[in-house]
Coordinates of C-alpha atoms in Angstrom, one line a residue:
M79 CA 210.1 149.5 120.7
D80 CA 210.8 152.2 123.4
Y81 CA 207.7 151.9 125.6
R82 CA 206.7 154.6 128.1
N83 CA 204.2 154.5 131.0
D84 CA 202.4 157.6 129.9
L85 CA 198.9 158.1 128.6
A86 CA 199.9 160.8 126.2
W87 CA 202.5 158.6 124.7
A88 CA 200.0 155.7 124.4
K89 CA 197.5 158.0 122.7
A90 CA 200.2 159.2 120.3
Q91 CA 200.9 155.6 119.3
D92 CA 197.2 155.0 118.7
D93 CA 196.9 158.1 116.6
A94 CA 199.8 157.0 114.4
D95 CA 198.5 153.4 114.0
P96 CA 197.7 152.7 110.4
L97 CA 195.1 150.1 111.5
K98 CA 193.3 152.5 114.0
G99 CA 190.2 152.8 111.8
F100 CA 189.3 149.2 112.1
R101 CA 188.3 149.7 115.7
D102 CA 185.3 151.8 114.5
R103 CA 184.0 148.8 112.6
F104 CA 183.2 147.0 115.9
L105 CA 180.7 147.5 118.7
I106 CA 182.6 148.1 121.9
P107 CA 180.6 147.1 125.0
P108 CA 179.8 150.3 127.0
H109 CA 180.6 150.8 130.7
E110 CA 179.1 153.8 132.6
G111 CA 178.9 155.9 129.5
H112 CA 182.3 155.0 128.0
D113 CA 183.8 152.2 126.1
S114 CA 184.8 149.3 128.2
L115 CA 188.4 148.1 128.0
Y116 CA 187.8 144.8 126.2
F117 CA 190.6 142.3 126.4
C118 CA 188.5 139.1 125.9
G119 CA 188.8 138.5 122.1
N120 CA 190.5 135.3 123.0
S121 CA 187.2 134.1 124.3
L122 CA 184.6 136.0 122.3
G123 CA 185.4 138.5 119.6
L124 CA 183.5 141.7 119.2
Q125 CA 180.6 142.2 116.8
P126 CA 181.4 143.9 113.5
R127 CA 179.0 146.7 112.9
S128 CA 178.3 145.2 109.4
V129 CA 176.9 142.0 110.9
R130 CA 173.4 143.3 111.6
D131 CA 172.7 144.3 108.0
A132 CA 174.3 141.1 106.6
I133 CA 171.9 138.9 108.7
A134 CA 169.0 141.2 107.8
S135 CA 169.7 140.8 104.1
E136 CA 169.5 137.0 104.4
L137 CA 166.3 137.3 106.5
N138 CA 164.9 139.5 103.8
Y139 CA 165.8 137.0 101.1
W140 CA 164.2 134.2 103.2
G141 CA 161.0 136.3 103.4
E142 CA 160.9 137.4 99.8
L143 CA 162.3 134.3 98.0
A144 CA 161.8 131.5 100.4
V145 CA 163.3 128.3 98.9
E146 CA 164.4 130.2 95.8
G147 CA 167.0 131.9 98.0
H148 CA 169.2 128.9 97.4
F149 CA 169.5 129.9 93.8
R150 CA 168.7 133.7 93.6
G151 CA 169.7 136.8 95.4
K152 CA 173.0 138.5 95.7
L153 CA 174.6 135.5 97.4
P154 CA 172.6 132.4 96.7
W155 CA 172.6 130.0 99.7
L156 CA 173.5 126.9 97.7
S157 CA 177.1 128.2 97.6
Y158 CA 177.2 130.3 100.7
H159 CA 180.1 128.5 102.4
E160 CA 182.2 129.4 99.4
Y161 CA 181.8 133.1 100.0
V162 CA 184.0 132.8 103.1
R163 CA 186.5 130.2 101.7
D164 CA 189.1 132.4 100.1
N165 CA 189.4 134.9 103.0
L166 CA 189.5 132.0 105.5
A167 CA 192.3 130.3 103.5
E168 CA 194.2 133.6 103.5
V169 CA 193.9 133.9 107.3
V170 CA 195.2 130.4 108.0
G171 CA 197.8 130.3 105.1
A172 CA 196.1 127.5 103.2
L173 CA 194.9 126.8 99.7
P174 CA 191.2 127.6 99.2
S175 CA 190.5 123.9 98.6
E176 CA 192.1 123.0 101.9
V177 CA 189.6 124.8 104.1
V178 CA 185.9 124.8 104.8
A179 CA 183.6 126.5 107.4
M180 CA 181.3 124.0 108.9
N181 CA 179.9 122.6 112.2
T182 CA 181.5 123.5 115.5
L183 CA 185.0 122.7 116.8
G184 CA 184.1 119.6 118.8
V185 CA 182.1 118.1 116.0
N186 CA 184.9 118.8 113.5
L187 CA 187.5 117.2 115.8
H188 CA 185.6 114.0 115.9
L189 CA 185.0 114.0 112.2
M190 CA 188.7 114.5 111.6
M191 CA 189.6 111.7 114.0
V192 CA 187.3 109.4 112.1
S193 CA 189.5 109.8 109.1
F194 CA 192.9 110.4 110.6
Y195 CA 193.0 108.4 113.9
R196 CA 193.2 104.8 112.6
P197 CA 194.7 102.9 115.5
T198 CA 196.3 99.4 115.2
Q199 CA 197.6 97.1 117.9
E200 CA 201.1 98.4 117.3
R201 CA 200.3 102.1 116.7
H202 CA 197.4 103.3 118.8
A203 CA 198.5 106.2 121.0
I204 CA 197.6 109.9 120.9
L205 CA 199.9 112.6 122.2
I206 CA 198.3 115.7 123.7
E207 CA 199.6 118.3 126.1
A208 CA 198.8 117.8 129.8
G209 CA 196.0 120.2 130.8
A210 CA 194.6 120.3 127.3
F211 CA 191.3 122.1 126.8
P212 CA 188.5 119.8 127.8
T213 CA 187.1 119.6 124.2
D214 CA 190.3 118.0 123.1
R215 CA 190.8 115.9 126.2
Y216 CA 187.3 114.5 126.1
A217 CA 187.3 113.9 122.3
V218 CA 190.6 112.0 122.2
E219 CA 189.8 109.9 125.2
S220 CA 186.4 109.0 123.8
Q221 CA 187.9 108.1 120.4
I222 CA 190.5 105.9 122.1
R223 CA 187.7 104.0 124.0
F224 CA 185.5 103.9 120.8
H225 CA 188.3 102.0 119.1
G226 CA 188.6 99.5 121.9
F227 CA 191.8 100.8 123.5
D228 CA 192.5 102.1 127.1
P229 CA 193.4 105.8 127.6
A230 CA 195.7 104.6 130.5
T231 CA 198.0 103.2 127.9
S232 CA 197.0 105.0 124.7
L233 CA 196.7 108.6 125.8
I234 CA 200.1 110.2 126.3
E235 CA 200.0 113.6 128.0
L236 CA 203.0 115.8 127.5
E237 CA 204.0 117.5 130.8
A238 CA 205.3 121.1 131.0
D239 CA 209.1 121.3 131.5
E240 CA 209.5 125.1 131.6
P241 CA 208.6 127.6 134.4
N242 CA 204.9 128.6 134.5
G243 CA 203.6 125.6 132.6
S244 CA 205.0 126.1 129.1
I245 CA 206.6 123.2 127.0
S246 CA 209.9 123.4 125.3
M247 CA 210.5 122.2 121.7
A248 CA 213.1 119.8 123.2
A249 CA 210.4 118.2 125.4
I250 CA 208.1 117.8 122.4
E251 CA 210.9 116.2 120.4
R252 CA 211.8 113.8 123.2
A253 CA 208.2 112.7 123.7
I254 CA 207.6 112.1 120.0
G255 CA 210.8 110.2 119.8
E256 CA 210.2 108.1 122.9
H257 CA 206.7 107.1 121.9
G258 CA 207.1 107.2 118.1
A259 CA 206.6 103.5 117.4
K260 CA 203.1 103.5 119.0
L261 CA 202.0 107.0 118.1
A262 CA 199.0 107.1 115.8
L263 CA 198.3 110.8 116.2
V264 CA 200.0 113.9 117.5
M265 CA 197.3 116.4 118.5
L266 CA 198.5 119.6 120.0
P267 CA 197.2 123.2 120.1
G268 CA 198.5 126.1 118.1
V269 CA 198.2 128.3 121.2
Q270 CA 197.7 126.6 124.6
Y271 CA 194.6 128.2 126.1
R272 CA 195.8 128.5 129.7
T273 CA 199.4 129.6 129.3
G274 CA 199.1 131.4 126.0
Q275 CA 202.1 129.6 124.6
S276 CA 202.2 129.2 120.8
F277 CA 203.8 126.2 119.1
D278 CA 205.9 125.6 116.0
L279 CA 203.4 123.8 113.8
A280 CA 205.9 123.0 111.0
A281 CA 208.5 121.6 113.4
I282 CA 206.0 119.4 115.3
T283 CA 204.6 118.2 112.0
R284 CA 208.1 117.2 110.8
L285 CA 208.8 115.3 114.0
G286 CA 205.4 113.5 114.0
H287 CA 205.7 112.5 110.4
A288 CA 209.2 111.3 110.8
Q289 CA 207.9 108.8 113.3
G290 CA 205.0 107.7 111.1
A291 CA 202.3 109.5 113.0
V292 CA 199.5 111.7 111.7
V293 CA 199.6 115.3 112.9
G294 CA 196.7 117.5 113.7
F295 CA 196.2 120.8 115.5
D296 CA 193.5 122.6 117.5
L297 CA 193.8 126.2 116.4
A298 CA 191.0 127.7 118.5
H299 CA 193.4 130.3 120.1
S300 CA 195.6 130.7 117.0
V301 CA 193.4 131.4 114.1
G302 CA 193.1 135.1 113.4
N303 CA 195.7 135.7 116.0
T304 CA 199.0 134.3 114.7
V305 CA 200.6 133.6 111.3
L306 CA 199.8 130.0 110.6
N307 CA 201.0 129.0 107.1
L308 CA 199.1 125.7 107.4
H309 CA 199.8 124.5 103.9
D310 CA 203.5 124.9 104.2
A311 CA 203.6 123.6 107.7
G312 CA 202.3 120.3 106.3
A313 CA 199.9 119.1 109.1
D314 CA 197.4 116.5 108.0
F315 CA 194.5 118.4 109.5
A316 CA 193.5 121.3 111.8
I317 CA 190.3 122.5 113.4
W318 CA 189.3 125.8 115.0
C319 CA 186.3 127.8 116.3
S320 CA 185.4 131.2 114.8
Y321 CA 183.9 133.0 117.8
K322 CA 187.2 134.2 119.3
Y323 CA 189.6 136.2 117.2
L324 CA 187.6 135.6 114.0
N325 CA 184.6 137.5 115.5
G326 CA 182.1 135.1 114.1
G327 CA 179.6 135.5 117.0
P328 CA 178.7 133.2 119.9
G329 CA 178.6 129.6 118.9
A330 CA 179.8 130.6 115.4
V331 CA 180.3 128.1 112.6
A332 CA 183.8 126.6 112.9
G333 CA 186.5 125.6 110.4
V334 CA 188.5 122.7 109.1
F335 CA 191.8 122.4 107.3
V336 CA 192.7 119.2 105.4
H337 CA 196.0 119.2 103.5
E338 CA 195.8 119.0 99.8
R339 CA 197.6 115.6 99.7
H340 CA 194.5 114.1 101.2
A341 CA 192.2 115.9 98.8
T342 CA 191.2 112.8 96.9
A343 CA 192.5 110.1 99.3
D344 CA 190.3 107.2 100.0
L345 CA 189.9 107.8 103.7
P346 CA 187.2 106.6 106.0
R347 CA 184.8 109.3 107.0
F348 CA 181.3 110.0 108.3
A349 CA 179.8 111.0 105.0
G350 CA 177.1 113.5 104.5
W351 CA 175.1 114.7 101.5
W352 CA 176.7 118.1 101.3
G353 CA 180.2 116.5 101.1
H354 CA 179.2 114.7 98.0
D355 CA 180.7 115.8 94.7
K356 CA 178.9 119.0 93.7
A357 CA 178.6 118.0 90.1
T358 CA 176.3 115.0 90.9
R359 CA 175.0 115.9 94.4
F360 CA 171.4 116.6 93.2
Q361 CA 171.2 113.4 91.3
M362 CA 170.5 111.8 94.7
G363 CA 172.5 108.7 94.0
P364 CA 173.0 106.0 96.6
H365 CA 176.8 105.9 96.5
F366 CA 178.9 108.7 98.2
Q367 CA 181.5 110.4 96.1
A368 CA 183.4 113.0 98.0
T369 CA 184.0 116.5 96.8
P370 CA 187.8 116.8 96.5
G371 CA 189.4 118.8 99.4
A372 CA 188.1 119.9 102.7
E373 CA 184.6 120.4 101.5
G374 CA 184.3 116.6 101.1
W375 CA 184.0 116.4 104.9
Q376 CA 180.8 118.5 105.0
L377 CA 177.7 116.8 106.3
S378 CA 174.8 119.2 105.8
N379 CA 174.0 122.4 103.9
P380 CA 175.7 125.5 105.4
P381 CA 174.0 127.5 108.2
I382 CA 173.4 130.8 106.4
L383 CA 172.6 133.0 109.4
S384 CA 175.7 131.8 111.2
L385 CA 178.0 132.2 108.2
A386 CA 176.9 135.8 107.5
P387 CA 178.7 137.3 110.5
L388 CA 181.8 135.3 109.7
R389 CA 181.8 136.6 106.2
M390 CA 181.7 140.2 107.4
S391 CA 184.6 139.6 109.8
L392 CA 186.7 137.8 107.2
D393 CA 186.2 140.7 104.9
I394 CA 187.8 142.9 107.5
F395 CA 190.7 140.5 108.0
H396 CA 191.3 140.5 104.2
E397 CA 191.4 144.3 104.2
A398 CA 193.6 144.6 107.2
G399 CA 196.0 141.8 106.3
M400 CA 197.3 139.1 108.7
S401 CA 200.9 140.3 108.6
R402 CA 200.0 143.8 109.6
L403 CA 197.6 142.6 112.3
V404 CA 200.3 140.3 113.8
E405 CA 202.8 143.1 113.7
K406 CA 200.5 145.4 115.7
S407 CA 199.5 142.5 118.0
R408 CA 203.1 141.9 119.0
K409 CA 203.5 145.6 119.8
L410 CA 200.3 145.8 121.9
T411 CA 201.0 142.6 123.8
G412 CA 204.6 143.6 124.3
Y413 CA 203.4 146.9 125.8
L414 CA 201.0 145.2 128.1
E415 CA 203.8 142.9 129.3
W416 CA 206.2 145.9 129.7
L417 CA 203.6 147.8 131.8
I418 CA 203.2 144.8 134.1
Q419 CA 207.0 144.3 134.5
A420 CA 207.7 148.1 134.8
D421 CA 205.0 149.1 137.2
L422 CA 203.2 146.0 138.5
A423 CA 205.9 143.5 139.1
D424 CA 205.1 143.5 142.9
V425 CA 201.5 142.5 142.1
L426 CA 201.5 140.4 138.9
E427 CA 203.5 137.8 137.1
V428 CA 203.1 136.9 133.4
V429 CA 203.2 133.1 132.8
T430 CA 203.0 133.4 129.0
P431 CA 206.5 133.0 127.3
A432 CA 208.3 136.4 126.9
D433 CA 209.5 135.5 123.4
P434 CA 207.0 137.1 120.9
T435 CA 207.4 134.2 118.5
R436 CA 206.2 131.8 121.2
R437 CA 202.9 133.6 121.9
G438 CA 200.0 135.3 120.3
S439 CA 197.9 138.3 121.6
Q440 CA 197.1 136.6 124.9
L441 CA 198.9 137.2 128.2
S442 CA 198.1 134.8 131.0
I443 CA 198.7 136.6 134.3
R444 CA 198.8 135.5 137.9
V445 CA 198.4 137.6 141.0
K446 CA 201.5 136.9 143.2
S447 CA 199.6 136.9 146.4
G448 CA 197.6 133.8 145.4
R449 CA 194.3 132.6 144.0
D450 CA 191.9 134.4 146.3
A451 CA 193.6 137.7 145.4
G452 CA 193.5 136.8 141.8
R453 CA 189.7 136.3 142.0
S454 CA 189.4 139.6 143.8
L455 CA 191.4 141.5 141.2
F456 CA 189.5 139.8 138.4
Q457 CA 186.2 140.9 139.9
Y458 CA 187.5 144.4 140.5
L459 CA 188.5 144.7 136.8
M460 CA 185.1 143.5 135.6
D461 CA 183.3 145.9 138.0
N462 CA 185.3 148.7 136.5
G463 CA 184.7 147.8 132.8
V464 CA 188.0 146.0 132.2
I465 CA 186.9 142.8 130.6
G466 CA 189.2 139.7 130.5
D467 CA 188.5 136.2 131.6
W468 CA 189.4 133.8 134.4
R469 CA 190.7 130.3 133.9
E470 CA 191.1 127.8 136.7
P471 CA 193.0 127.4 138.8
D472 CA 194.5 130.9 139.0
V473 CA 195.0 132.6 135.6
I474 CA 193.6 135.9 134.4
R475 CA 193.7 136.0 130.6
M476 CA 194.1 139.4 128.8
A477 CA 194.3 139.7 125.1
P478 CA 194.9 143.0 123.3
V479 CA 193.4 142.3 119.9
A480 CA 194.9 144.2 117.0
L481 CA 191.6 144.9 115.2
Y482 CA 190.1 146.9 118.0
N483 CA 192.4 147.3 121.1
R484 CA 194.6 150.3 121.7
F485 CA 197.8 151.2 123.6
A486 CA 195.5 153.4 125.7
D487 CA 193.5 150.3 126.7
C488 CA 196.7 148.7 128.0
I489 CA 197.7 151.7 130.2
G490 CA 194.0 151.8 131.4
F491 CA 194.4 148.2 132.6
A492 CA 197.6 148.9 134.4
G493 CA 196.0 151.9 136.2
H494 CA 193.1 149.8 137.4
V495 CA 195.4 147.0 138.7
R496 CA 197.4 149.6 140.6
A497 CA 194.2 151.1 142.0
W498 CA 193.1 147.7 143.3
A499 CA 196.5 147.0 144.8
T500 CA 196.6 150.2 146.7
R501 CA 193.0 150.3 148.0

């Protein structure tokens, strides 16, 4: 795409955008009487305007029907998690039976590891990336200790081998090959939270399975942001949160993928009543019989007031289409990167891989003059209504999200950086 550093050009791109109408479906935080420039959907997605009425409807049913709301009303609560299932499966490229919205990411990761991390004296190690998000790092270390092993020998951290902290596919292949005999689980992200690098899930899965390891992914920064094709990729499981690109709201109910080959497998699990086979659940029998598929890992009945916002957002994703969203995302992120390189190369450097197939919406950016300057720029941007986030030790993350960001937002960001640099 032939980019130009010109506001009129940027606005012309926005006017021609077939997805431009979706921005109006979200509440944009205001700043001094205008919309802020919100680049933080990688941390917390914006609120769909339809959410307030969706929650109010469930509150009304609660008030009018009380317990009968489980069986009556437009969307009876007994099956409420099923109302997000098909659209969620569409977003992640899975079969409907392979996904379920439940719990939070950290809880779901532990539940998945109960089933899929089954260490033995010979095969006990877990491979993660060095600098993994603390949720993953803490979970895998605690699971290793829970099973009586020592993280010093059973936790393998894959070090970056490329400039700016990214990891090559060759390095991943070497690590899996080197440690294959003792690997019980390969657990990597879909998009690495600090660098913004995305990973080839299918290739990693093939490598892990070839060595006899289970393969799972944390898709917190991937879901709703990249094309995933989870079913075809073949991973054993995946987990994600829904408050980032999926716009499910702060602390939103999270999600799980379990490949269909495990749908009826006799796997150990922490069982709960809501995971029991739906046909006999209310017989209240003493013996657990799992619902086939991902729903068999549910513990408790679904949180209706938390699922309602996610349902509204997933309706928008279904209407927009993931392929169109990813196409626009690559153009927006490419434009933001181009602006930095063309006009701000003396101030900023992008640490996220330049190859569009190796990243999602997020660009991780460093200020060349060091961490203190980086903190200064970040605060200046926030004070001027340009909202991103800071990740230690020295990264500013900016994510132009296809559903609500514009080319004009990107050029606004560049202008504020230049204003800070020339104060």
